PDB file of C-alpha atoms in Angstrom:
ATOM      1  CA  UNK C   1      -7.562  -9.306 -16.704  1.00  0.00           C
ATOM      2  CA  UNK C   2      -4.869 -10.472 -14.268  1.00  0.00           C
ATOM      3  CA  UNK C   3      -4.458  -8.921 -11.196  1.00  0.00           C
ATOM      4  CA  UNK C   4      -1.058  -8.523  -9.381  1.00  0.00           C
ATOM      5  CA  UNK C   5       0.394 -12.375  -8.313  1.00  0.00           C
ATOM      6  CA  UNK C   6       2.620 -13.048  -5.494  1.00  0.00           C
ATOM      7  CA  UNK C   7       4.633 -16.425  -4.782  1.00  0.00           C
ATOM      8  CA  UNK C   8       4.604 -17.957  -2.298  1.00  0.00           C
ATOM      9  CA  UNK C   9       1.779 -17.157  -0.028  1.00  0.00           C
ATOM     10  CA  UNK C  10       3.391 -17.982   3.312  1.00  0.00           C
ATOM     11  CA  UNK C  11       6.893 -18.838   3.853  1.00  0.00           C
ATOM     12  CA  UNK C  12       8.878 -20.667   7.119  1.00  0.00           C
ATOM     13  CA  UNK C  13      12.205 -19.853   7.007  1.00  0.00           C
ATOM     14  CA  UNK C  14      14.725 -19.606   9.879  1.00  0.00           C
ATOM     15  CA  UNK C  15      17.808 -17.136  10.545  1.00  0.00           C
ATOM     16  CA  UNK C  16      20.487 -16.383   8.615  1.00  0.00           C
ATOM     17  CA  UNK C  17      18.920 -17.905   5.863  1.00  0.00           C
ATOM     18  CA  UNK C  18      18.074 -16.386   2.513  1.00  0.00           C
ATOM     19  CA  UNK C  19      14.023 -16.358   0.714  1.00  0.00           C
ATOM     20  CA  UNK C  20      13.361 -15.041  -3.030  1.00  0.00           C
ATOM     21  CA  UNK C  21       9.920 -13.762  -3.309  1.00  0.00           C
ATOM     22  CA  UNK C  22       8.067 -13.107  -6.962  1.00  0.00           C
ATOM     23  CA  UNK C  23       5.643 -10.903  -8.157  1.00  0.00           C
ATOM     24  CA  UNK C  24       3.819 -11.167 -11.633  1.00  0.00           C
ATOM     25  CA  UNK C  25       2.541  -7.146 -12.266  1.00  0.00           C
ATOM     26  CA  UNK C  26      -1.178  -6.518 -13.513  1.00  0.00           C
ATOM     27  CA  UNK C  27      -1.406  -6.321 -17.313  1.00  0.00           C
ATOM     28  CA  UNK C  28       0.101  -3.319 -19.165  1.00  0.00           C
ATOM     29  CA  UNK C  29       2.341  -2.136 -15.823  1.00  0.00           C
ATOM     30  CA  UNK C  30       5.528  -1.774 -16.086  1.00  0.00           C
ATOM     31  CA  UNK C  31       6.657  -1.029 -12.833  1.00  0.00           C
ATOM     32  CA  UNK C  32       6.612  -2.359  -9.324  1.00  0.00           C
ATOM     33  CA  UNK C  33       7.356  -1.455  -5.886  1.00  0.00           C
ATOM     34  CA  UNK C  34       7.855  -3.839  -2.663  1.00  0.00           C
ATOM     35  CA  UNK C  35       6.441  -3.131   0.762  1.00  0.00           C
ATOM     36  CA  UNK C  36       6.768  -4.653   3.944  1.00  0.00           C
ATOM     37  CA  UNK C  37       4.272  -4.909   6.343  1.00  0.00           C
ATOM     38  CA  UNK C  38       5.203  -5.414  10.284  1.00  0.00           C
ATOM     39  CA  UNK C  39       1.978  -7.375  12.240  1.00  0.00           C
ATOM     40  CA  UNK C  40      -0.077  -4.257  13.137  1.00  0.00           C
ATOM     41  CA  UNK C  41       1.786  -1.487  11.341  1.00  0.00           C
ATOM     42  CA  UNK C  42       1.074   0.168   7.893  1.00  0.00           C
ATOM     43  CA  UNK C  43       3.492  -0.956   5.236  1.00  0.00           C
ATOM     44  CA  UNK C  44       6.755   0.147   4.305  1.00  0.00           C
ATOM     45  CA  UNK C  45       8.361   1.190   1.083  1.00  0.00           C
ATOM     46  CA  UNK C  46      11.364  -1.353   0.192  1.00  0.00           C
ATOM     47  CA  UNK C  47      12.195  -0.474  -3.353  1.00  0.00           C
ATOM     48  CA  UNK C  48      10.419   0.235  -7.119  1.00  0.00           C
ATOM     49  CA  UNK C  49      12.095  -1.059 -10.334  1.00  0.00           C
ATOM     50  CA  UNK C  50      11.313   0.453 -13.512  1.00  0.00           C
ATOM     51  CA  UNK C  51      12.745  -0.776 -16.384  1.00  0.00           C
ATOM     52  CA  UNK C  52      14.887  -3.242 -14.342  1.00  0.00           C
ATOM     53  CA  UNK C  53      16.450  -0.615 -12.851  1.00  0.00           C
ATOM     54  CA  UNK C  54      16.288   0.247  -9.063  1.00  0.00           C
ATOM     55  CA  UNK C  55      14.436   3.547  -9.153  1.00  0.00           C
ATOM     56  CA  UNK C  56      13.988   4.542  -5.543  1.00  0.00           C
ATOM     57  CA  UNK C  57      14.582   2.714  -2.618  1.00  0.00           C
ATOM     58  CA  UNK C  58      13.638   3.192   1.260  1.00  0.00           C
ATOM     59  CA  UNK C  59      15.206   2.773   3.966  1.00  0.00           C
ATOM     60  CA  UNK C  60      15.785  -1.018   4.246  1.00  0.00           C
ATOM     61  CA  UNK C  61      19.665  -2.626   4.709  1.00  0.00           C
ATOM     62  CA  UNK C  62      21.544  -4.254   1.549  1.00  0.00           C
ATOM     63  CA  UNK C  63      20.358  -7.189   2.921  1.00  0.00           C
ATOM     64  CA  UNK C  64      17.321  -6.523   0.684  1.00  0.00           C
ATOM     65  CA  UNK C  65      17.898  -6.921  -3.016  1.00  0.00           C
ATOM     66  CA  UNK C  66      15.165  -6.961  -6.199  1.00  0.00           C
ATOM     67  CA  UNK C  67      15.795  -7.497  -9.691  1.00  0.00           C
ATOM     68  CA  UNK C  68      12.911  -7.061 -12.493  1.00  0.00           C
ATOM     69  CA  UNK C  69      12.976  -8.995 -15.129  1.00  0.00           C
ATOM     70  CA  UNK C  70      12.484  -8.291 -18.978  1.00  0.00           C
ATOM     71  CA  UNK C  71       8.834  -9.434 -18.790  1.00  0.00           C
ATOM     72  CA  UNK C  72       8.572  -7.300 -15.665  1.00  0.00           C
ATOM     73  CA  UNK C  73       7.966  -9.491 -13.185  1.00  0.00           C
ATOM     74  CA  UNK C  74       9.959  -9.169  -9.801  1.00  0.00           C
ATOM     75  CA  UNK C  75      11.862 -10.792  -6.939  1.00  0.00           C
ATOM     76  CA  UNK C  76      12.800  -9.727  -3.956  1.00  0.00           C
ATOM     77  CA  UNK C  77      15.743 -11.517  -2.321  1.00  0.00           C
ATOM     78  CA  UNK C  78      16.555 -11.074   1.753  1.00  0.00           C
ATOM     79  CA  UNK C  79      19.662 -12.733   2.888  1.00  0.00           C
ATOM     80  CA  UNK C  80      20.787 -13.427   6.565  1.00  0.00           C
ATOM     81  CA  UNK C  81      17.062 -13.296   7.545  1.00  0.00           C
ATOM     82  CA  UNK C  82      16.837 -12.030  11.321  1.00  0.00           C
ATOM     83  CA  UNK C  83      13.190 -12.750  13.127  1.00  0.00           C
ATOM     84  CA  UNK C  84      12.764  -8.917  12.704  1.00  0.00           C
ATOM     85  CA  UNK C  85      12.188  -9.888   8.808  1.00  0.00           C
ATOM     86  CA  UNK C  86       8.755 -11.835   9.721  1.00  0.00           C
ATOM     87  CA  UNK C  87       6.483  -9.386   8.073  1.00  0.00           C
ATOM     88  CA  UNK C  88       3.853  -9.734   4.841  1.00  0.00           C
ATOM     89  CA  UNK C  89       5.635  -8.695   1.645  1.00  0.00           C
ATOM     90  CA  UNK C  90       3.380  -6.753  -0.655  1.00  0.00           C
ATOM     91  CA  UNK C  91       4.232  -6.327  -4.270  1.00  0.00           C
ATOM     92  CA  UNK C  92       2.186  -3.272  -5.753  1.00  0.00           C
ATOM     93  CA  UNK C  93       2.539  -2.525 -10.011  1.00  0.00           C
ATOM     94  CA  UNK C  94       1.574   0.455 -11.542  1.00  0.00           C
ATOM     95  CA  UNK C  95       2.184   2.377 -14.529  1.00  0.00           C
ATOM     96  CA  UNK C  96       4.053   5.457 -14.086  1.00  0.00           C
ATOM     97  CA  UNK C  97       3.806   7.178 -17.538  1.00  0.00           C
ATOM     98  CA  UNK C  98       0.250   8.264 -16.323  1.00  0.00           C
ATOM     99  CA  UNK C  99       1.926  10.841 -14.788  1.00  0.00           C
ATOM    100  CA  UNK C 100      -0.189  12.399 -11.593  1.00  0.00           C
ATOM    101  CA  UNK C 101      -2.480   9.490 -11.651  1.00  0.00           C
ATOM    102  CA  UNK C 102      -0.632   6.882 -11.452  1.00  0.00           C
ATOM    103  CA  UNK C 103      -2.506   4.405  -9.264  1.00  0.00           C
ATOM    104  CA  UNK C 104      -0.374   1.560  -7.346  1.00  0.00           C
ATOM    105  CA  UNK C 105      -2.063  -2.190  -7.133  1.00  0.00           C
ATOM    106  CA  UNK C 106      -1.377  -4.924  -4.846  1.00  0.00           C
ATOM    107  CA  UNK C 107      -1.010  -8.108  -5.073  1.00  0.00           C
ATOM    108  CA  UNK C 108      -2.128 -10.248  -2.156  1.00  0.00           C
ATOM    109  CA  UNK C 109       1.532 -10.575  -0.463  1.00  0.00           C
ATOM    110  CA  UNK C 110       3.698 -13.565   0.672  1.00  0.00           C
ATOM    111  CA  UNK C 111       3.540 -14.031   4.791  1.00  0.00           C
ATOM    112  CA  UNK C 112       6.786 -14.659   5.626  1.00  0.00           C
ATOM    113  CA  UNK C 113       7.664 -16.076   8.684  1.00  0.00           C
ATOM    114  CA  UNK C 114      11.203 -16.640  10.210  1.00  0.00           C
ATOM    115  CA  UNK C 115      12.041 -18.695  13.248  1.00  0.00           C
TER     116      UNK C 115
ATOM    117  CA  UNK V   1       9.358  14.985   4.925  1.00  0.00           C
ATOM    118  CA  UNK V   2       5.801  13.801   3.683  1.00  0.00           C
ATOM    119  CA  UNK V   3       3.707  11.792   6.093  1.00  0.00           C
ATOM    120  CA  UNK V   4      -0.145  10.698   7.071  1.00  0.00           C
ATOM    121  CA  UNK V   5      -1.666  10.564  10.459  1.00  0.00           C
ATOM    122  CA  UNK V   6      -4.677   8.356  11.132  1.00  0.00           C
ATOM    123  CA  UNK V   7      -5.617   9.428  14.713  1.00  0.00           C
ATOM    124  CA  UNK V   8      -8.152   6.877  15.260  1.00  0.00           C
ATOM    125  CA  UNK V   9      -7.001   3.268  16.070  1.00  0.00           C
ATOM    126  CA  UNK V  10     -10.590   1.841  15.986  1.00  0.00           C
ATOM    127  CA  UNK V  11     -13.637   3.397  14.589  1.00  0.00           C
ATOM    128  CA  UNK V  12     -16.507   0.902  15.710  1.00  0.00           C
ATOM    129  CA  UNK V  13     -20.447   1.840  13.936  1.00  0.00           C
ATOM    130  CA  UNK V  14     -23.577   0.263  13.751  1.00  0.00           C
ATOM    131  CA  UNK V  15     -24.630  -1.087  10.209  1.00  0.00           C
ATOM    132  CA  UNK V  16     -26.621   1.662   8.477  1.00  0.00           C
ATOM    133  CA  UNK V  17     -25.182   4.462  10.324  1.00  0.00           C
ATOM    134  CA  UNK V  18     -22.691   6.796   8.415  1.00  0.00           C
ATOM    135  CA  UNK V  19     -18.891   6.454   8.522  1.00  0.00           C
ATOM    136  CA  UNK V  20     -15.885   8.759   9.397  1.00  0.00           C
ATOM    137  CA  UNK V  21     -12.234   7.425   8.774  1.00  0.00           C
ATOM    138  CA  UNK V  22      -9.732  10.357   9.215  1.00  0.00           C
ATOM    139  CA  UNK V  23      -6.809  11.079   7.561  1.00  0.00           C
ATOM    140  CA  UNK V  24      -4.282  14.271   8.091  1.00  0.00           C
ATOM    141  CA  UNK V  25      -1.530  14.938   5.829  1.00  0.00           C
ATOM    142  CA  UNK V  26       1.782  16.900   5.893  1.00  0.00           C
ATOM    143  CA  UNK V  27       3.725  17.354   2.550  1.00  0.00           C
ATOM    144  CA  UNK V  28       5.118  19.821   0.357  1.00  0.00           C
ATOM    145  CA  UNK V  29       4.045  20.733  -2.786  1.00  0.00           C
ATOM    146  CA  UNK V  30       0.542  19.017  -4.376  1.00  0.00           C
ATOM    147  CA  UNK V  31      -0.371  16.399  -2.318  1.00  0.00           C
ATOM    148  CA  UNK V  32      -1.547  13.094  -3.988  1.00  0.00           C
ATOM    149  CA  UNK V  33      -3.306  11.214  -1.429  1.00  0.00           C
ATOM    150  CA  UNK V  34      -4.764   7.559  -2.191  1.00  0.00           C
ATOM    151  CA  UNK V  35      -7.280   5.339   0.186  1.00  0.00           C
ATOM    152  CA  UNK V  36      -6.386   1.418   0.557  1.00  0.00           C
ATOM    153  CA  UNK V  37      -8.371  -1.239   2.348  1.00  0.00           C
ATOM    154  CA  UNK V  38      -7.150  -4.498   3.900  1.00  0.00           C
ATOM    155  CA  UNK V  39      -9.272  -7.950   4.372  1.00  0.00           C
ATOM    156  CA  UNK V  40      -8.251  -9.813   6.787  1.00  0.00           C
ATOM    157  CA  UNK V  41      -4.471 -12.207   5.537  1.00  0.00           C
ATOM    158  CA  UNK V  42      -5.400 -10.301   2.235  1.00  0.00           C
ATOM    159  CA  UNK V  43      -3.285  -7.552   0.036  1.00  0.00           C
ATOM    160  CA  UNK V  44      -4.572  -3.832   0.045  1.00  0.00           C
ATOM    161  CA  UNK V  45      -7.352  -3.105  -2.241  1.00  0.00           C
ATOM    162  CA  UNK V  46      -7.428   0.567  -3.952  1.00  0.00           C
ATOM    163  CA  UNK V  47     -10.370   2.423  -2.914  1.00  0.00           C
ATOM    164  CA  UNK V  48      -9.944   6.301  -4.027  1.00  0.00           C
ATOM    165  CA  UNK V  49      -7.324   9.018  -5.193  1.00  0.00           C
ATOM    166  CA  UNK V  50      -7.094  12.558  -4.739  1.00  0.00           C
ATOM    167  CA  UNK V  51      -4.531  13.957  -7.317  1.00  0.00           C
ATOM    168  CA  UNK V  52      -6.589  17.535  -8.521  1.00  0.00           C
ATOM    169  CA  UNK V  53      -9.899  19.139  -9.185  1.00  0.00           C
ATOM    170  CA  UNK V  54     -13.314  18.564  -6.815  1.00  0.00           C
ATOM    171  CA  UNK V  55     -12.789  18.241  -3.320  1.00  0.00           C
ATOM    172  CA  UNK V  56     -15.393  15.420  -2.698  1.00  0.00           C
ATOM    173  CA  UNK V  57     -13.504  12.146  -4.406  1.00  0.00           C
ATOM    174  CA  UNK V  58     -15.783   9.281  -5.753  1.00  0.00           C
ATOM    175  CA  UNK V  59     -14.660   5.677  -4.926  1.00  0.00           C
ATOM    176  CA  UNK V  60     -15.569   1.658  -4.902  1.00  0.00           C
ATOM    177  CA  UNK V  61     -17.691   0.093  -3.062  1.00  0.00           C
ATOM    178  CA  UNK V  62     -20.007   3.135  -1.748  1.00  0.00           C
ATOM    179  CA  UNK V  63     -17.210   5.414  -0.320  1.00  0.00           C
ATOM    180  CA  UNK V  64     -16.097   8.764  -0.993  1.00  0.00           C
ATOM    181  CA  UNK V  65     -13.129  11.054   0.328  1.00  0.00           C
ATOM    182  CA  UNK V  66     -13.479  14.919   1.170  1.00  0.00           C
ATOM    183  CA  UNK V  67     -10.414  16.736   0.336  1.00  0.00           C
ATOM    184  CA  UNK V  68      -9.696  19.968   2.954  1.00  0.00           C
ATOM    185  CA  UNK V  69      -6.838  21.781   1.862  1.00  0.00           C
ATOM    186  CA  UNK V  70      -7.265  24.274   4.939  1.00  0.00           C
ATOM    187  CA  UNK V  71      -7.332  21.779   7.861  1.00  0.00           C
ATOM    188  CA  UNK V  72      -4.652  19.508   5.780  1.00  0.00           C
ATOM    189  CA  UNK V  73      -7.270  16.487   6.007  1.00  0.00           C
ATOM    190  CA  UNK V  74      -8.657  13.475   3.838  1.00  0.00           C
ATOM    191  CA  UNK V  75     -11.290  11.898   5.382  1.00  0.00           C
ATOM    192  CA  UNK V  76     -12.881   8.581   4.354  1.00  0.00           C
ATOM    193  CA  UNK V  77     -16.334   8.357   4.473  1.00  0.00           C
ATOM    194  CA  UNK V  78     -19.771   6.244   3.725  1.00  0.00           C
ATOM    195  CA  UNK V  79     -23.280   7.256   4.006  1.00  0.00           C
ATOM    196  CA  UNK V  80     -24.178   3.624   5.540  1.00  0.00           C
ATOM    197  CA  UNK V  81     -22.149   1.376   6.796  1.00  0.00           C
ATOM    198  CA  UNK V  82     -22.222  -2.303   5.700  1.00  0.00           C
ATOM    199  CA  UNK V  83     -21.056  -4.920   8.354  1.00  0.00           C
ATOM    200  CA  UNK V  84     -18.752  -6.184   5.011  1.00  0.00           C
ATOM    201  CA  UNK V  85     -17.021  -3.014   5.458  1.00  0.00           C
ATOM    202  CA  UNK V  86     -15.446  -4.040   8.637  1.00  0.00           C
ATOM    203  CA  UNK V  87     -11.604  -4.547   7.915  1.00  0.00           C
ATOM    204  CA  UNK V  88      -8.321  -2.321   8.116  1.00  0.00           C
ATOM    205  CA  UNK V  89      -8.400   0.963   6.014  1.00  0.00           C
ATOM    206  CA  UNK V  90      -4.937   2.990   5.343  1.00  0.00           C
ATOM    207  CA  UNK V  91      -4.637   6.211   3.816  1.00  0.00           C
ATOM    208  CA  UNK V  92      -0.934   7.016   1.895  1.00  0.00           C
ATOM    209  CA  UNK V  93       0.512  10.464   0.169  1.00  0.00           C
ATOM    210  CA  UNK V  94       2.444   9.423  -2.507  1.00  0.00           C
ATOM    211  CA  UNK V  95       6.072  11.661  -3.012  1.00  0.00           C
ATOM    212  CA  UNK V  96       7.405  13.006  -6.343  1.00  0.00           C
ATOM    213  CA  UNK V  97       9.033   9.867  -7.219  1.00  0.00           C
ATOM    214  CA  UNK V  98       6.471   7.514  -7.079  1.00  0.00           C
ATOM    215  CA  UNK V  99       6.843   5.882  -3.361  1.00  0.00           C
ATOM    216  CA  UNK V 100       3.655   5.633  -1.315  1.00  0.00           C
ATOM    217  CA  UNK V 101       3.764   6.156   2.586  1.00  0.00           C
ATOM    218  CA  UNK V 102       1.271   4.910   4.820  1.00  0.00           C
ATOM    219  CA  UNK V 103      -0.332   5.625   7.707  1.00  0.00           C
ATOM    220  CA  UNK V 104      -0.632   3.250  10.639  1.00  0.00           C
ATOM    221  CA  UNK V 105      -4.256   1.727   9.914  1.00  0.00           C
ATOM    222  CA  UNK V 106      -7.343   2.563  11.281  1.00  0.00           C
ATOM    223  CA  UNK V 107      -9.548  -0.752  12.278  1.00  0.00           C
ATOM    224  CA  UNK V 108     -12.965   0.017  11.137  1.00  0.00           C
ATOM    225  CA  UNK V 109     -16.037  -2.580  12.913  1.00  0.00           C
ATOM    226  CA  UNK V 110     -19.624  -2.295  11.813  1.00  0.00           C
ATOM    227  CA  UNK V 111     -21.623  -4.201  13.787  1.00  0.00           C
ATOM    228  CA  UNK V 112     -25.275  -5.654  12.515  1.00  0.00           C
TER     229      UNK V 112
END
């Protein structure tokens, strides 16, 4: 059984430009959530998309943008990237219908660096 | 506003020795509280959930969680510490709607 994929692992970009990041979800999810996670700080809640809707979002600018796709798989888009945006970007899925329990899984992120 | 605390930066032990990695909570309402480890350039790893019913919470790899409604707390813990348990642990409350917030890591080092 598949775990929770990520693409890329690591990423060089430099500012103002603009990354995509994908996530495949672990088997039978249906939803996933995006994190990011400063060098040295606990990660942060981006956004979750459930049925390729945008179901909650944190506290992140408009600069950061998802889509999920039929299949419900995931991208995360970041335009104008500033070096503040270096970070690893975790992609968690989880299946919300189990109510209380739900349980969220990661995937092994995608280090993104930007000079 | 929900949130964690993990007051310990570092927790260092020697190998076979038990383990304390504390946790403190603030939220309204049932708290669901969730345990995550993190290998080094690696994703975070599920260990244990609280979500209802016994206060002492069974999880992977050896560890186990005591719930303490009355001093707000969720501490991780291991009867004897492996020196493969040395990496960054993070305990989260998850709100109403699904998001999970983190604390700010706790580095835990067993040494042989």
């Amino acid at each position: 059984d598949a775990g929770v994929t990520q693409s890329p692992t690591h990423l060089i970009k430099t500012r103002g430009q603009q990354v995509t990041l994908r996530c495949s979800p672990k088997s039978g999810h249906d939803t996933v959530s995006w994190y990011q996670q400063a060098l040295g700080q606990g990660p942060q809640f981006i956004f979750q998309y459930y049925e390729e809707e945008e179901r909650q979002r944190g506290n992140f600018p408009d600069r950061f943008s998802g889509h999920q796709f039929p299949n419900y798989s995931s991208e995360l888009n970041v335009n104008a990237l500033l070096l503040g945006d270096s970070a690893l970007y975790l992609c968690a899925s989880s299946y919300p219908t189990s109510g209380v329990s739900e349980t969220q899984y990661f995937g092994p992120g995608t280090r993104l660096l930007v000079l | 506003a929900q949130s964690v605390a993990q007051p310990e930066d570092q927790v260092n032990v020697a190998e076979g020795n038990p383990l304390t990695v504390k946790c403190t909570y603030s939220v309204s309402g049932n708290p669901y509280l969730f345990w995550y480890v993190q290998y080094p350039n690696r994703g975070l790893q599920f260990l244990l959930k609280y979500i209802t019913g016994d206060n002492l919470v069974k999880g992977s790899y050896g560890f186990e969680a005591e719930f303490n409604k009355s001093q707000t707390s969720f501490h991780l813990k291991k009867p004897s510490a492996l020196v493969s348990d040395s990496a960054l642990y993070f305990c989260a409350v998850r709100d109403r709607r699904g998001k999970l917030i983190f604390g700010q890591g706790t580095e835990l080092s067993v040494k042989p």
